[in-house]
Amino acid sequence: MIKKIILLVIITSFSSKSFSQIDVTVSGMVKERETQAIIPYANVILKLANTNVFVTGTATNEEGRFTIENIASGNYILEVSVIGFNTEKQSLFVGELSKFLDVKTILLTENITSLNEVLVTTEQEEVSAKMDKKTYSLKDNISQSGGSVLQAMQNLPSVTIQEGKVQLRGNDKVTVLIDGKQTAITGFGNQNGLDNIPASAIEKIEIINNPSSKYDANGNAGIINIIYKKNKVQGFNGKVGFTGGLGSLWERRTNLPDIRPQYTMTPKINPSLALNYRKNKVNVFFQGDYLYTETLNKNEFVKRVYDDGTIINRQTKRNRDTQFITLKSGLDWTFDEQNTLTVSALYGGEIIIDNGDEPFVDENNERIYLWRFLEDEVKTTIMATANYQHKFKEAGRLLNIGFNYTFHREDEKYFFENIRPTFTGLDSFKLLSDEQVYDFNVDYVRPLKYGKFETGIKLRKRNIPINMQFFQGQNSPIDAGAGGWAEYKEIIPALYGNYSFENETVEAEMGLRMEYVDLNYLVNPDHNTYKSDGYNYTEPFPNMRFAYKFNENNKISVFYNRRVDRPNEVDIRIFPKYDDAELIKVGNPALRPQFTNLIELGYKTSWEKGSLYGALYHRFAHGTITRISSTNGTSNIIYAIFQNVGKSYNSGLEMIFEQDVTDWYSLNLNGNIYRNQIDAFTVLNLYPSPNTFSANTQKATSGNLKLNNTLKLSKKVDAQMSAVYLAPDIMPQGKIDSRFSLDLGIKKSIQKGKGELFLNATDLLNTMTVKTDIFGQGFKYTSSNYAETQVIRLGYSYKF
């Protein structure tokens, strides 16, 4: 029986294997040694070193320069010849790091001079040659097509989803980028908004575990870079698609008495349109996506036990309607071969309507009271970007200058009904926040004979004025004294440099980012608890990598980097949130950055149709940021407040195995085992009144296993299935139980390859229930959340 179960799990998995070809260019100049005069129209050819077979060739131009493109990894002979000069021959080593190679000047004399080995990149697999990132194409992710980016990520190696947030290797301090930039859609601190970005708009996702110094230092768990689709085909072309689906196909747990029905058979609608026109020096592009969903966003059943013996049961049910539209358009204008200007604009509009019911009952199932709420939230994002790129005459030598402006408005209204046996209270609040961000950057890349050098500067100015108004009803539990205005101000200038080196056996990379941060959080003087606060620092963030290549198929690498997690605005926001009547979340303006160091050892071996990647990592943090839940000793209300709690550790082992078993079947197995620990700590919570909270050392070993495969059923039909197991894990003041899900997808190419149909199901068996145990000061509680995870989708797309 056990063997049958194991076989079933293996067969019900999919492969996210993805390959991307990198165009590699070698450039140089040919001169006469004695006079240093340029030599135009010299012949430059490339031959295989072991067979002397011709590969490709070119000639120098009027300025004596040459470029050779699309070179694969290996050893070559570079020959330069012209009438009247002796032929120059040199060995040429093609590596795997840099997209460009500058061999500098080749001098033709009467003596033959061999140049040293040089660098070029080659085909990149899903685990990069440097082992610093993983790349996944969403066009092959059939089982998640038609959903959100967050849903598309849940089957990727290293990634787990917990309470709607992405974790990398068990850590949720993740920075999310769109096309390499932080935006208000995904947040300028840690992740945000991933569940509302349609996967249909995305080309691929990069997971960067060991970022270099050119990236912002924020996000100690790593970076997720979401890359939008962009067509490069000449003329007018595009793609249109439509996806429909249903979720919450049945009621998994019955409501507590006398509340509104929970959502079932929830509809999902996602039309999309991409247009592109490219001619001569101009490329115009447009991407539009609309996502409408009804979702059982939360359906949590909680049993809370206090130290005095009081038992309270509650259910929190949230029916959510979401409309999200993204429009992205722009223009690429190539003035000439060396200069290009790109301007683009992005609009994001999101409307959220939440209808929530939260009944509280005693141990005899008698209702104590009912808390109802209606959330009406509108988010608007406008982003304008301008990028200028200058290509120097040496291939790969680039200067990029960019400016980005983002405006993000959050208009949130809550209306509450406090239904008690003797009265009904009507309460509400309104929050308005306008975020403005200015980013300016200059980046310079210069290929070298043995690698490349990158440097640049970045300046960010960010300002968020916020206003919160509370409106109290009869016998209101809302704290009106915690309202008013606040303003978040941030200035971050940064300077970085990064150098890489490679020869046949050794790779090395060193970088340093110097970052200055000045953050001020201004609080209105009438706030009943918090005062204005802030911090500033000047800190170095180094990164290093050293690799040794045993041969072309086996490599070992050692990584080190230092990163920071700056508290985001919502982490320090002073206003309590009442969507849960007895679990109040409040920010903390005294919160400080969390600094983290990471050491990693990686090894990769590959063969003709497969590879094995492994990594041992250890991360240790100071000033660990976590949310603390406690009571103030005068009521049953729990207050959850962010705090810096001292030291924490995250250590683990990650393995990725992939194999093309046959022409129609490929296997992928990903496993991650890690140990999380938070040292003992004592903190002072100020809201709503000062109280001290202490906790002992908390640690646990956890992990996840993902068995994947792709089946090519015919020339036009592909199928994917995935099985994901998440082991029990720790969370702030508690633990989360194990979870399991099974996904299935199938697609068929039609209309001579221009059309495509797909059908998929996420959490096919409806098993992804989140169960937690929390141990607080003066209480403990267990919860089971039956939020919607099972969705079936049918979609169609057509390319023209």
XYZ file of C-alpha atoms in Angstrom, residues 12 40 77 169 172 176 183 195 218 221-222 230 244 252 300 402 411 427 545 590 600 606 612 621 647 700 729 760 791:
29
model
C 0.877 13.480 -9.613
C 39.932 47.835 -40.728
C 40.818 29.310 -31.033
C 13.319 28.798 2.717
C 8.871 35.768 4.810
C 9.272 41.792 -4.558
C 6.657 49.512 -7.060
C -2.607 37.836 -4.961
C 16.171 45.255 1.813
C 15.208 36.143 2.667
C 15.909 37.193 -0.901
C 7.110 42.101 -23.802
C -13.084 31.631 -16.260
C -16.111 22.525 4.107
C -11.394 30.631 10.542
C 16.558 55.876 -15.014
C -8.850 54.779 0.411
C -19.116 52.107 14.396
C 31.012 34.541 -3.958
C 9.721 52.608 17.565
C 25.732 29.502 1.933
C 24.740 18.176 -14.376
C 21.293 18.056 -9.147
C 19.704 38.145 12.381
C 18.511 37.308 17.751
C 11.568 23.984 15.366
C 6.506 24.918 11.341
C -6.573 23.189 -14.436
C -10.291 26.518 -7.825
